[in-house]
PDB file of C-alpha atoms in Angstrom:
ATOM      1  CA  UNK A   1      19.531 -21.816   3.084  1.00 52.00           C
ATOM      2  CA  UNK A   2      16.889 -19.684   3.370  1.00 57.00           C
ATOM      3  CA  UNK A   3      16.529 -17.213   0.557  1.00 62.00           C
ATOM      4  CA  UNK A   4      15.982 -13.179   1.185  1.00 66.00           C
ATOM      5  CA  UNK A   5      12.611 -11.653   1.544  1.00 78.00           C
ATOM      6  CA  UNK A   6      12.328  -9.590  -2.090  1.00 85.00           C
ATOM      7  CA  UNK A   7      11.940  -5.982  -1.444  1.00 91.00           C
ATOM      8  CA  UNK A   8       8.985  -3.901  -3.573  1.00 93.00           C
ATOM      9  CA  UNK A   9       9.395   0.007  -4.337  1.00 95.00           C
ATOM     10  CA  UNK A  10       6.521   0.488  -2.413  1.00 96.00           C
ATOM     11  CA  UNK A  11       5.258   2.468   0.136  1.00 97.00           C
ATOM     12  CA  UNK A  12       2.332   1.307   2.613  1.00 98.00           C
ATOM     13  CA  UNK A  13       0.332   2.651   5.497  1.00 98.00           C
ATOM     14  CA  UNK A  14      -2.283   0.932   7.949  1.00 98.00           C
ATOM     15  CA  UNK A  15      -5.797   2.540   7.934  1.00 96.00           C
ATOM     16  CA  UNK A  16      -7.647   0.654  10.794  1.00 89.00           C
ATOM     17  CA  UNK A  17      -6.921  -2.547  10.246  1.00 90.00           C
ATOM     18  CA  UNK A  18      -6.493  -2.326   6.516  1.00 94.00           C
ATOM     19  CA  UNK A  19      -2.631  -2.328   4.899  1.00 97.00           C
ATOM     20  CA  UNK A  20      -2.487   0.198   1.738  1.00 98.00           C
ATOM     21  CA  UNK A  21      -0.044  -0.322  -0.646  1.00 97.00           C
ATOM     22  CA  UNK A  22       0.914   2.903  -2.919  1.00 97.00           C
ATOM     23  CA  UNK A  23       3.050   2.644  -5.710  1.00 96.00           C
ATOM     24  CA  UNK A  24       4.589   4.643  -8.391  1.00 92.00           C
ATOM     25  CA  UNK A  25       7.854   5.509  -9.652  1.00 91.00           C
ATOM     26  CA  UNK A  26      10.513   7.316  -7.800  1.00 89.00           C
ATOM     27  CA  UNK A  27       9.523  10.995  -7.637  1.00 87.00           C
ATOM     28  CA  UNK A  28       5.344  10.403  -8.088  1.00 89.00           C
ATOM     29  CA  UNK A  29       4.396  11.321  -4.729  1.00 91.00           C
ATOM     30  CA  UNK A  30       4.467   8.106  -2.994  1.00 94.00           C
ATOM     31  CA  UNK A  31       6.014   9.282   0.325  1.00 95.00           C
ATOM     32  CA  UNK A  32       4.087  13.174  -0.023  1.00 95.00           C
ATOM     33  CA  UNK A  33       0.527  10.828  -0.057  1.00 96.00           C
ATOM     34  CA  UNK A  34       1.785   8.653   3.052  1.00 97.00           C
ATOM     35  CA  UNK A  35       2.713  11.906   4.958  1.00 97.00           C
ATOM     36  CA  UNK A  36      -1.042  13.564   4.783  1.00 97.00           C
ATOM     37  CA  UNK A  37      -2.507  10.054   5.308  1.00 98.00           C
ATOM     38  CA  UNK A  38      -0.538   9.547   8.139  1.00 98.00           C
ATOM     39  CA  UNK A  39      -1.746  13.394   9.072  1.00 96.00           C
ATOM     40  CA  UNK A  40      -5.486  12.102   8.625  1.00 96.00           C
ATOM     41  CA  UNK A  41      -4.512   9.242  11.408  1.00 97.00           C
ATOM     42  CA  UNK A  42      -2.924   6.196   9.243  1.00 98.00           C
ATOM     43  CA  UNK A  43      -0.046   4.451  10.617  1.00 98.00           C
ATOM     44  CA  UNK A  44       3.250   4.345   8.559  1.00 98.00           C
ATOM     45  CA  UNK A  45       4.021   0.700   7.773  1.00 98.00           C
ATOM     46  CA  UNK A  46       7.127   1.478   5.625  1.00 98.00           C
ATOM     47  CA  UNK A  47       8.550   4.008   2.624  1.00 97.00           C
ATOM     48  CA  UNK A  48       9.762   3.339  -0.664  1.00 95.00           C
ATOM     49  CA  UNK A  49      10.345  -0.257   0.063  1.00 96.00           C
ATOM     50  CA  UNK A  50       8.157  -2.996   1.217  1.00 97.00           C
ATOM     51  CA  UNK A  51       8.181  -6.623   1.710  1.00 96.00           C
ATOM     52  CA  UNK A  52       5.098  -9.100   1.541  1.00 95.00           C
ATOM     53  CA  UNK A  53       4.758 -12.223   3.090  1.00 92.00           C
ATOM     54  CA  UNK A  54       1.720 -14.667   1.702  1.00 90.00           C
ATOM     55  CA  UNK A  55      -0.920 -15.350   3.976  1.00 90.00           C
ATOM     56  CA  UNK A  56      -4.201 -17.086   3.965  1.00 88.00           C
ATOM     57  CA  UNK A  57      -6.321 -13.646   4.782  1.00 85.00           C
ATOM     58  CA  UNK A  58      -3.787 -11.684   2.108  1.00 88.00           C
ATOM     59  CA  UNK A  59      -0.478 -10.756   1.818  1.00 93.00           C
ATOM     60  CA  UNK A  60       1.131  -9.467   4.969  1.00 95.00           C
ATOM     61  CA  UNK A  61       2.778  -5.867   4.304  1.00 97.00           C
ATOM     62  CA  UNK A  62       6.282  -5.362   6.670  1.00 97.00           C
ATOM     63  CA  UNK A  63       9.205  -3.125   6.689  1.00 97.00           C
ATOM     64  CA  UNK A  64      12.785  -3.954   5.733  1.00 96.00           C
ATOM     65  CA  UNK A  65      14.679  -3.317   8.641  1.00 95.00           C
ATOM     66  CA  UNK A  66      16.556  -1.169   7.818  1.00 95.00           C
ATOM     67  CA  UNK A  67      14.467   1.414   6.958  1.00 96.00           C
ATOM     68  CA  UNK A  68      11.950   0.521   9.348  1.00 97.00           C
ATOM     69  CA  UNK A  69       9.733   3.863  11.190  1.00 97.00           C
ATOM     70  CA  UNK A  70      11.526   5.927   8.573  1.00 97.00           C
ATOM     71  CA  UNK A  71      10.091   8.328   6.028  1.00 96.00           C
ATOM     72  CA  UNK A  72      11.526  10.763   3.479  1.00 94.00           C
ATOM     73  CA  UNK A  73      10.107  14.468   3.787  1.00 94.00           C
ATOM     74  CA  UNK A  74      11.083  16.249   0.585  1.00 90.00           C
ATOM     75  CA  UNK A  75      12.915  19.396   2.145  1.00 91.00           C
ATOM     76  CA  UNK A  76      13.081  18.017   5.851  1.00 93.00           C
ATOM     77  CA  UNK A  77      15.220  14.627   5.312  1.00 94.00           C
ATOM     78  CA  UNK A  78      14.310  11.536   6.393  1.00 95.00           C
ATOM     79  CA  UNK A  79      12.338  11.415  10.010  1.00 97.00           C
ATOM     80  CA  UNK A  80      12.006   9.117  12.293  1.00 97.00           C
ATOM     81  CA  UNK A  81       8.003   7.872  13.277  1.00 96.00           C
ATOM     82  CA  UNK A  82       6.266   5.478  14.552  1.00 97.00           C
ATOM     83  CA  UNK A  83       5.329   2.340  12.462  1.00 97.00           C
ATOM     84  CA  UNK A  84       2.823  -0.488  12.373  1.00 96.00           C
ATOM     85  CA  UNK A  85       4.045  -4.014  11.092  1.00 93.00           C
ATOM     86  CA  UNK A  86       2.687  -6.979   9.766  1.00 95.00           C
ATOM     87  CA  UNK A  87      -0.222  -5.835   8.047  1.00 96.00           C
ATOM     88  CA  UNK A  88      -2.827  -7.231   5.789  1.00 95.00           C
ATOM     89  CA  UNK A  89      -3.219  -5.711   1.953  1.00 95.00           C
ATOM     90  CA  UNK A  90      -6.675  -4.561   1.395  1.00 94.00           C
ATOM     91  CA  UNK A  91      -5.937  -1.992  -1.232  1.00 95.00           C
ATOM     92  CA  UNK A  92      -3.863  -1.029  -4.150  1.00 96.00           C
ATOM     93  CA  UNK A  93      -3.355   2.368  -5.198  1.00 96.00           C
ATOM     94  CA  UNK A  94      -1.624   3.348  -8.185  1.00 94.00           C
ATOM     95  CA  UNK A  95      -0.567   6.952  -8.935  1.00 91.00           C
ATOM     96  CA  UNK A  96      -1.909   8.471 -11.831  1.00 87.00           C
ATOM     97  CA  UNK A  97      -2.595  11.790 -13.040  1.00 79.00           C
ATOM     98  CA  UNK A  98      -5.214  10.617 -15.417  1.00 75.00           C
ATOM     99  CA  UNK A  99      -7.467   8.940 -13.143  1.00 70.00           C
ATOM    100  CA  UNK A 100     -11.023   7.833 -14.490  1.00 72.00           C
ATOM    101  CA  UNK A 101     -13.928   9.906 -13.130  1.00 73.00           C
ATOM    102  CA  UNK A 102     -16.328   7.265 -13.160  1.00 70.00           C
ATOM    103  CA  UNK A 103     -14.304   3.803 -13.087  1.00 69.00           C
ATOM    104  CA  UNK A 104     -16.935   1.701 -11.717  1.00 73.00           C
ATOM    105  CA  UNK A 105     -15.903  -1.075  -9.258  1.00 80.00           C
ATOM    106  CA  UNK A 106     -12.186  -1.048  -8.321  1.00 84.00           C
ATOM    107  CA  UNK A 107     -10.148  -3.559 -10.747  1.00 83.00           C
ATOM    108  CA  UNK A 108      -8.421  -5.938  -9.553  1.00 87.00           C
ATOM    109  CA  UNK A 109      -4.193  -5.659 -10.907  1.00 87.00           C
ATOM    110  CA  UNK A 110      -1.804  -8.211  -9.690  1.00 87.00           C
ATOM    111  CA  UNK A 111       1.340  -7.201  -7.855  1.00 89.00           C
ATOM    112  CA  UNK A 112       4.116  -9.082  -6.692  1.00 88.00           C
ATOM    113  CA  UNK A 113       2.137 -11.934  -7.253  1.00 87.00           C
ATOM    114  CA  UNK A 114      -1.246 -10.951  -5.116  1.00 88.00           C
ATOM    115  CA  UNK A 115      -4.516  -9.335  -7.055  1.00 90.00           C
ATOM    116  CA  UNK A 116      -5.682  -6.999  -5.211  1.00 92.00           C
ATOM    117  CA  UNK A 117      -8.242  -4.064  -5.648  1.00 92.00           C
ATOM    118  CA  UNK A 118      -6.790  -1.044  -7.184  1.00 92.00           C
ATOM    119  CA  UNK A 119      -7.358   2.152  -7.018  1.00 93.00           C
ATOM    120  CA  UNK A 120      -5.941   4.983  -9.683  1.00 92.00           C
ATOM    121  CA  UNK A 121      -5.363   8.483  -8.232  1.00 92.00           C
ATOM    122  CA  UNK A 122      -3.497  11.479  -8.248  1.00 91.00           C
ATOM    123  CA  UNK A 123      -1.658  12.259  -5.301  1.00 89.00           C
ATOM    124  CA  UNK A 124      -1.495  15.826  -5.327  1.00 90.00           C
ATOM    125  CA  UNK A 125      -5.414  16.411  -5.133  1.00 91.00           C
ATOM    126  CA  UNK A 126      -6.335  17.348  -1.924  1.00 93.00           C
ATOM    127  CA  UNK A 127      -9.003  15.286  -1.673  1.00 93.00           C
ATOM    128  CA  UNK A 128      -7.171  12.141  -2.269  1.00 94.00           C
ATOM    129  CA  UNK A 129      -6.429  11.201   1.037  1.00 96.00           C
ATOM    130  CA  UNK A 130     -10.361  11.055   1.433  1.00 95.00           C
ATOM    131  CA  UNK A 131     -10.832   9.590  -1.902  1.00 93.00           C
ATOM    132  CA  UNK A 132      -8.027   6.230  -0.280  1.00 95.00           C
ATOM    133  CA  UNK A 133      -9.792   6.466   3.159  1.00 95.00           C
ATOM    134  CA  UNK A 134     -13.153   6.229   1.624  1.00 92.00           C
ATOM    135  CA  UNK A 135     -12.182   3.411  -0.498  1.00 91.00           C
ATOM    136  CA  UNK A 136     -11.064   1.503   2.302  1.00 93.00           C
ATOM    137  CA  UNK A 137     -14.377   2.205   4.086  1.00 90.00           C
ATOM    138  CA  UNK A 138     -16.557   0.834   1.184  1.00 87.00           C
ATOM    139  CA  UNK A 139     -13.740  -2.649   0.808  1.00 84.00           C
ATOM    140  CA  UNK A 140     -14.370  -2.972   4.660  1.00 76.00           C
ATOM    141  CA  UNK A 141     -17.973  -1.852   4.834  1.00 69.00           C
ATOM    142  CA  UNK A 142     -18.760  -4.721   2.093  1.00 66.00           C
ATOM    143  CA  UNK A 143     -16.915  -7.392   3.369  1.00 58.00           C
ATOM    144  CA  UNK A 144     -15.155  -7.344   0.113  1.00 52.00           C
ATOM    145  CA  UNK A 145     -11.376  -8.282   0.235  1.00 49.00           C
ATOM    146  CA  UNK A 146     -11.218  -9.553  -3.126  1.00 49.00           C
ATOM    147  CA  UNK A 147      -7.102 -10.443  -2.953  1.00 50.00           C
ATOM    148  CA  UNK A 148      -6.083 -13.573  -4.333  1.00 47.00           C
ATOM    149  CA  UNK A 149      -2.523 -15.065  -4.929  1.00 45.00           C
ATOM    150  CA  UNK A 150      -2.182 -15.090  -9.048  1.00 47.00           C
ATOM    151  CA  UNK A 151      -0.203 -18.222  -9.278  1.00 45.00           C
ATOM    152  CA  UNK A 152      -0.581 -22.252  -9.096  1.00 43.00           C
ATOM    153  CA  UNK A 153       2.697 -22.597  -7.351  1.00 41.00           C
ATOM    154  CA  UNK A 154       1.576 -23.557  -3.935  1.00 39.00           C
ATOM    155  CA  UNK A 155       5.109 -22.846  -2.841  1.00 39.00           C
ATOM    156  CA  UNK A 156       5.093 -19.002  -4.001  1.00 36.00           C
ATOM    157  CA  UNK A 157       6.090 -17.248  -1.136  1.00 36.00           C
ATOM    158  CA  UNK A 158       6.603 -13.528  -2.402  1.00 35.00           C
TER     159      UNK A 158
END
């Protein structure tokens, strides 16, 4: 029997072909950070949860199903959008109100079993939609995926 796909708190959009996963705990702006990226032309790949599916080019960001083209606006509800699928991680960003100025290159921080480069920000700048995008840019730009699976077990499937 095939066991269930774990589920991540999460949230994710696609930038071009790049997946972005943005975590945080519940209340840190997750879902207010996807809804002005998605305003700056990013593609919702799913809210609050996510799952990840290992993959030779990086881990492959989906929706659970049942949540699927859903996201929660604080003081609308939860709409319904459009929603890209099966999309590879590039980038990590973590929220954090006390973001480095200077950090140098991004680190690289394991979740749910992937490393991938991570970027610390707070979500209620203005600018940090531009700060993710540009981030993106310079990963893609270099040719620099930098993801790698952090464990020997050749049958890790997260």
């Amino acid at each position: 029997m095939a066991q269930p796909t774990p589920a991540y708190h999460a949230s994710a959009v696609a930038m071009g072909g790049s997946g972005v996963i943005i975590t945080g705990p519940s209340g840190s702006g997750k879902s207010d950070l996807v809804l002005r990226l998605i305003d700056r032309g990013a593609k919702l790949i799913s809210d609050d949860y996510i799952h990840l599916k290992a993959d030779p080019a990086g881990p492959i960001i989906t929706a659970p199903a049942n949540i699927a083209g859903k996201l929660e606006i604080r003081g609308l509800g939860i709409v319904n959008m459009p929603f890209q699928d099966g999309v590879t991680a590039r980038l990590l960003v973590r929220m954090a109100s006390d973001a480095e100025r200077f950090p140098g290159p991004l680190p690289l921080i394991e979740f749910a079993g992937f490393a991938l480069p991570t970027l610390a920000i707070d979500p209620f700048h203005q600018s940090s939609p531009i700060k993710i995008e540009w981030a993106i840019k310079t990963l893609v730009d270099h040719d620099r995926p930098r993801v790698a699976l952090t464990t020997d077990d050749t049958d890790f499937h997260p």
